[in-house]
């Protein structure tokens, strides 16, 4: 019997071993006990490839359904509400160029920020990766950055998050609440490596800047060569448009990553 999503937890997962066209899905059953279960979201996982020594299907499923205990998470919720109440901020001019000048000129945090359930997934994956150096393309107002910064802090690591728009200042204030040594840089992610020392190795990257194929694939290409042997890349909004879907299909074909999966058709995950 199916239950509302807040009462569900994964009980088993059923995976087809065969051809590409077969969808591999998680199945859920009703959680025992009362309403107040800590597992509050149901994630549908599609595994494209599981040949990683670090990430098995079950480890991944357990990871994304975990209940993070980090005391900084309530502070992230508080800051998220504060950001939601802020006035709209000017979008970076490059968005006007792309839309021929007809697109929106300003943006608010609640429109672009990663929702709480996905923020938790990001936190859990970065923490499980024991990431010491994390990078982010597109800080926005710093909501996703705060989840990454919390993971960085819990692992003794550091986040470098990149935002081209002026509101990088706001993201910086968000991140400094969570991990003062992490940094928000008001610059183009395409040049992220000029902010790192040459011997740096990136353990975790979150790509959430522009969602067209060119930007996503460029981010991925720029990261290669900087990744550590345990690196994970998470791409947000892989189903946002035909262009982002195309980019994700291309990324999945990169056999260098032994693990490739997507969560709710939204987060694309690649890992060694
Ligand atoms: C979807 S929003 C990011 C939201 C944020 N990750 C969150 O969940 O809270 C995308 C952001 O990427 C920024 N952006 C776009 N292209 C970029 C680039 N090349 N380098 C850095 N930031 C970029 C935009 O200005 C915008 O604020």
XYZ file of C-alpha atoms and ligand atoms in Angstrom:
299
model
C 0.000 0.000 0.000
C 1.328 3.450 -0.903
C 1.648 6.173 1.686
C 2.154 9.942 1.506
C 5.764 10.861 0.763
C 6.553 12.095 4.273
C 5.877 8.669 5.689
C 7.950 6.748 3.232
C 11.340 5.233 3.515
C 13.164 3.020 1.102
C 12.608 -0.632 1.824
C 14.228 -2.221 -1.167
C 15.396 -1.244 -4.536
C 14.834 -3.146 -7.666
C 17.342 -2.821 -10.425
C 17.191 -4.146 -13.909
C 20.543 -5.425 -14.956
C 19.818 -5.261 -18.640
C 19.476 -2.786 -21.470
C 19.553 0.955 -21.396
C 15.886 1.436 -22.035
C 14.844 -0.286 -18.832
C 14.301 2.183 -16.047
C 15.936 1.291 -12.772
C 13.885 2.546 -9.895
C 13.653 2.599 -6.166
C 10.578 1.213 -4.531
C 9.280 2.445 -1.218
C 6.942 1.103 1.366
C 5.181 2.648 4.318
C 7.433 3.527 7.225
C 6.506 1.852 10.486
C 5.682 3.953 13.524
C 4.342 7.465 13.857
C 4.181 10.456 11.571
C 7.311 12.038 12.892
C 9.806 10.056 10.823
C 13.082 11.762 10.114
C 13.061 10.504 6.537
C 10.819 13.067 4.944
C 11.438 12.806 1.262
C 11.171 10.111 -1.317
C 13.801 10.122 -3.999
C 13.512 8.265 -7.226
C 16.956 7.138 -8.342
C 17.948 6.149 -11.835
C 21.310 4.398 -12.047
C 23.139 4.832 -15.321
C 26.347 3.100 -14.239
C 27.559 1.459 -11.021
C 31.143 0.360 -11.513
C 32.639 2.468 -8.755
C 34.603 1.008 -5.873
C 33.438 3.857 -3.649
C 29.781 4.130 -4.517
C 27.452 1.157 -4.696
C 23.737 1.478 -5.329
C 22.857 0.706 -1.718
C 25.452 3.110 -0.313
C 24.124 5.874 -2.516
C 20.509 5.205 -1.588
C 21.329 5.083 2.111
C 23.344 8.293 1.768
C 20.629 10.389 0.156
C 17.982 9.161 2.599
C 20.097 9.820 5.671
C 19.077 12.124 8.512
C 21.795 14.747 8.867
C 22.519 15.673 12.457
C 24.632 18.756 11.799
C 23.627 21.556 14.252
C 24.288 24.126 11.497
C 21.302 22.948 9.438
C 18.722 24.957 11.451
C 20.856 28.044 10.853
C 20.639 27.356 7.101
C 16.820 27.242 7.352
C 16.794 30.508 9.272
C 19.037 32.215 6.725
C 16.945 30.789 3.855
C 13.850 32.542 5.285
C 15.784 35.769 5.671
C 16.924 35.548 2.024
C 13.369 34.820 0.858
C 12.293 38.158 2.343
C 15.014 40.152 0.591
C 14.116 42.354 -2.365
C 14.862 41.176 -5.911
C 18.462 41.592 -7.074
C 19.785 42.413 -10.536
C 20.599 39.397 -12.659
C 24.027 39.356 -14.267
C 24.045 41.146 -17.630
C 25.065 37.946 -19.467
C 21.493 36.672 -18.979
C 20.189 39.660 -20.938
C 22.628 38.948 -23.735
C 21.427 35.327 -23.933
C 17.745 36.236 -24.006
C 18.224 39.076 -26.505
C 17.353 41.565 -23.774
C 13.819 40.242 -23.283
C 14.385 38.048 -20.215
C 13.831 38.922 -16.545
C 16.216 41.542 -15.199
C 16.053 40.647 -11.536
C 15.794 37.567 -9.395
C 14.785 36.561 -5.882
C 16.297 33.904 -3.667
C 13.167 31.772 -3.439
C 13.107 31.444 -7.249
C 16.634 30.189 -7.778
C 17.673 28.486 -4.533
C 17.910 24.754 -4.105
C 14.883 23.462 -2.126
C 15.578 22.118 1.402
C 15.185 18.422 0.531
C 17.799 18.676 -2.239
C 20.008 20.832 -0.037
C 20.070 17.984 2.438
C 20.993 15.527 -0.311
C 23.851 17.790 -1.342
C 25.031 18.016 2.261
C 24.824 14.254 2.739
C 26.710 13.439 -0.476
C 29.450 15.983 0.226
C 29.801 14.735 3.810
C 29.859 11.086 2.771
C 32.509 11.964 0.168
C 34.627 13.358 3.043
C 35.307 16.250 0.715
C 38.118 18.600 1.705
C 38.039 20.879 -1.306
C 34.608 21.697 -2.687
C 33.777 24.038 -5.558
C 30.451 25.422 -6.687
C 29.436 27.042 -9.974
C 26.652 29.532 -9.221
C 26.296 30.494 -5.544
C 23.111 32.474 -6.151
C 22.213 33.899 -2.728
C 24.264 31.206 -1.032
C 21.619 28.645 -0.122
C 23.195 25.581 -1.765
C 26.581 27.043 -0.777
C 25.571 26.886 2.888
C 24.848 23.132 2.646
C 28.225 22.644 0.963
C 29.944 24.887 3.507
C 28.389 22.859 6.357
C 29.763 19.657 4.805
C 33.149 21.319 4.279
C 33.255 22.417 7.901
C 32.291 18.991 9.217
C 35.148 17.432 7.193
C 37.685 20.153 8.042
C 37.523 21.290 4.414
C 36.860 24.454 2.450
C 34.366 25.571 -0.185
C 35.162 27.898 -3.082
C 31.872 29.056 -4.548
C 31.660 31.247 -7.661
C 28.978 33.784 -8.506
C 29.151 36.256 -11.396
C 26.331 38.529 -10.221
C 26.702 41.426 -7.775
C 24.670 39.557 -5.189
C 27.738 37.385 -4.575
C 28.050 39.658 -1.503
C 24.813 38.248 -0.154
C 26.000 34.686 -0.781
C 29.242 35.545 1.015
C 27.308 36.652 4.077
C 25.329 33.397 3.965
C 28.423 31.206 3.744
C 30.328 33.057 6.454
C 27.535 32.177 8.898
C 28.241 28.495 8.323
C 31.953 28.172 7.564
C 33.961 31.372 7.931
C 36.997 29.984 6.130
C 34.996 29.062 3.003
C 34.888 31.636 0.215
C 32.386 33.092 -2.228
C 34.217 34.600 -5.176
C 32.532 37.181 -7.399
C 33.905 35.701 -10.611
C 33.174 33.409 -13.531
C 33.384 29.712 -12.604
C 35.051 29.019 -15.945
C 38.225 30.453 -14.407
C 37.836 28.733 -11.035
C 41.275 27.158 -11.249
C 43.027 30.523 -11.194
C 41.817 30.798 -7.577
C 43.342 27.461 -6.536
C 46.947 26.479 -6.029
C 48.264 24.314 -8.853
C 48.469 21.199 -6.680
C 44.833 21.402 -5.525
C 42.506 18.457 -5.947
C 38.763 19.024 -6.017
C 36.808 16.366 -4.090
C 33.307 17.658 -4.716
C 31.852 19.973 -7.351
C 28.325 21.315 -7.599
C 27.408 22.724 -11.015
C 24.419 25.059 -10.779
C 25.191 28.081 -12.968
C 23.555 28.461 -16.389
C 21.611 25.401 -17.422
C 22.403 25.279 -21.121
C 24.546 22.486 -22.559
C 27.474 24.723 -23.384
C 27.781 26.026 -19.806
C 27.305 22.610 -18.188
C 29.772 20.819 -20.468
C 32.290 23.640 -20.124
C 32.075 23.344 -16.319
C 32.695 19.620 -16.497
C 35.614 20.002 -18.933
C 37.227 22.673 -16.806
C 36.988 20.468 -13.743
C 38.691 17.477 -15.318
C 42.337 17.440 -14.424
C 41.530 19.092 -11.072
C 39.554 16.216 -9.614
C 40.822 13.980 -6.815
C 40.585 10.205 -7.093
C 37.472 10.229 -4.854
C 35.745 13.130 -6.595
C 32.019 13.527 -7.082
C 30.292 16.003 -9.410
C 26.642 16.936 -8.861
C 24.789 18.848 -11.584
C 21.507 20.558 -10.741
C 18.477 20.797 -13.026
C 19.540 18.197 -15.569
C 15.965 18.115 -16.940
C 15.522 21.897 -17.042
C 15.534 22.101 -20.845
C 16.329 20.035 -23.926
C 19.776 21.583 -23.791
C 20.435 20.506 -20.183
C 19.073 17.036 -20.915
C 21.483 16.776 -23.831
C 24.368 17.871 -21.581
C 23.519 15.221 -18.984
C 23.308 12.485 -21.632
C 26.786 13.525 -22.786
C 28.189 13.591 -19.259
C 26.837 10.133 -18.523
C 28.796 8.800 -21.491
C 32.044 9.871 -19.812
C 33.202 6.377 -18.819
C 35.930 7.850 -16.651
C 33.303 8.027 -13.917
C 32.443 4.581 -12.617
C 29.257 5.853 -11.022
C 26.490 7.841 -12.716
C 22.971 8.299 -11.393
C 20.209 10.860 -11.236
C 17.927 11.769 -8.346
C 14.315 12.584 -9.199
C 15.464 13.501 -12.697
C 16.853 16.671 -11.166
C 20.306 16.072 -9.697
C 22.829 14.327 -11.916
C 25.631 12.613 -9.992
C 28.971 11.425 -11.351
C 31.627 9.841 -9.166
C 34.863 7.910 -9.488
C 20.356 28.615 -10.236
S 21.273 29.964 -9.629
C 22.232 29.242 -8.330
C 21.454 28.897 -7.140
C 22.276 28.379 -5.998
N 23.171 27.333 -6.411
C 21.362 27.835 -4.907
O 20.830 26.730 -5.085
O 21.196 28.499 -3.894
C 22.489 30.176 -10.865
C 23.486 31.270 -10.521
O 24.646 31.069 -11.322
C 25.215 32.315 -11.606
N 26.097 32.109 -12.766
C 25.764 31.924 -14.062
N 26.848 31.703 -14.810
C 27.917 31.717 -13.967
C 29.316 31.552 -14.120
N 29.866 31.289 -15.325
N 30.118 31.641 -13.046
C 29.589 31.909 -11.811
N 28.268 32.097 -11.604
C 27.431 31.991 -12.649
C 24.002 33.202 -11.852
O 24.322 34.560 -11.700
C 23.009 32.672 -10.832
O 23.051 33.433 -9.645
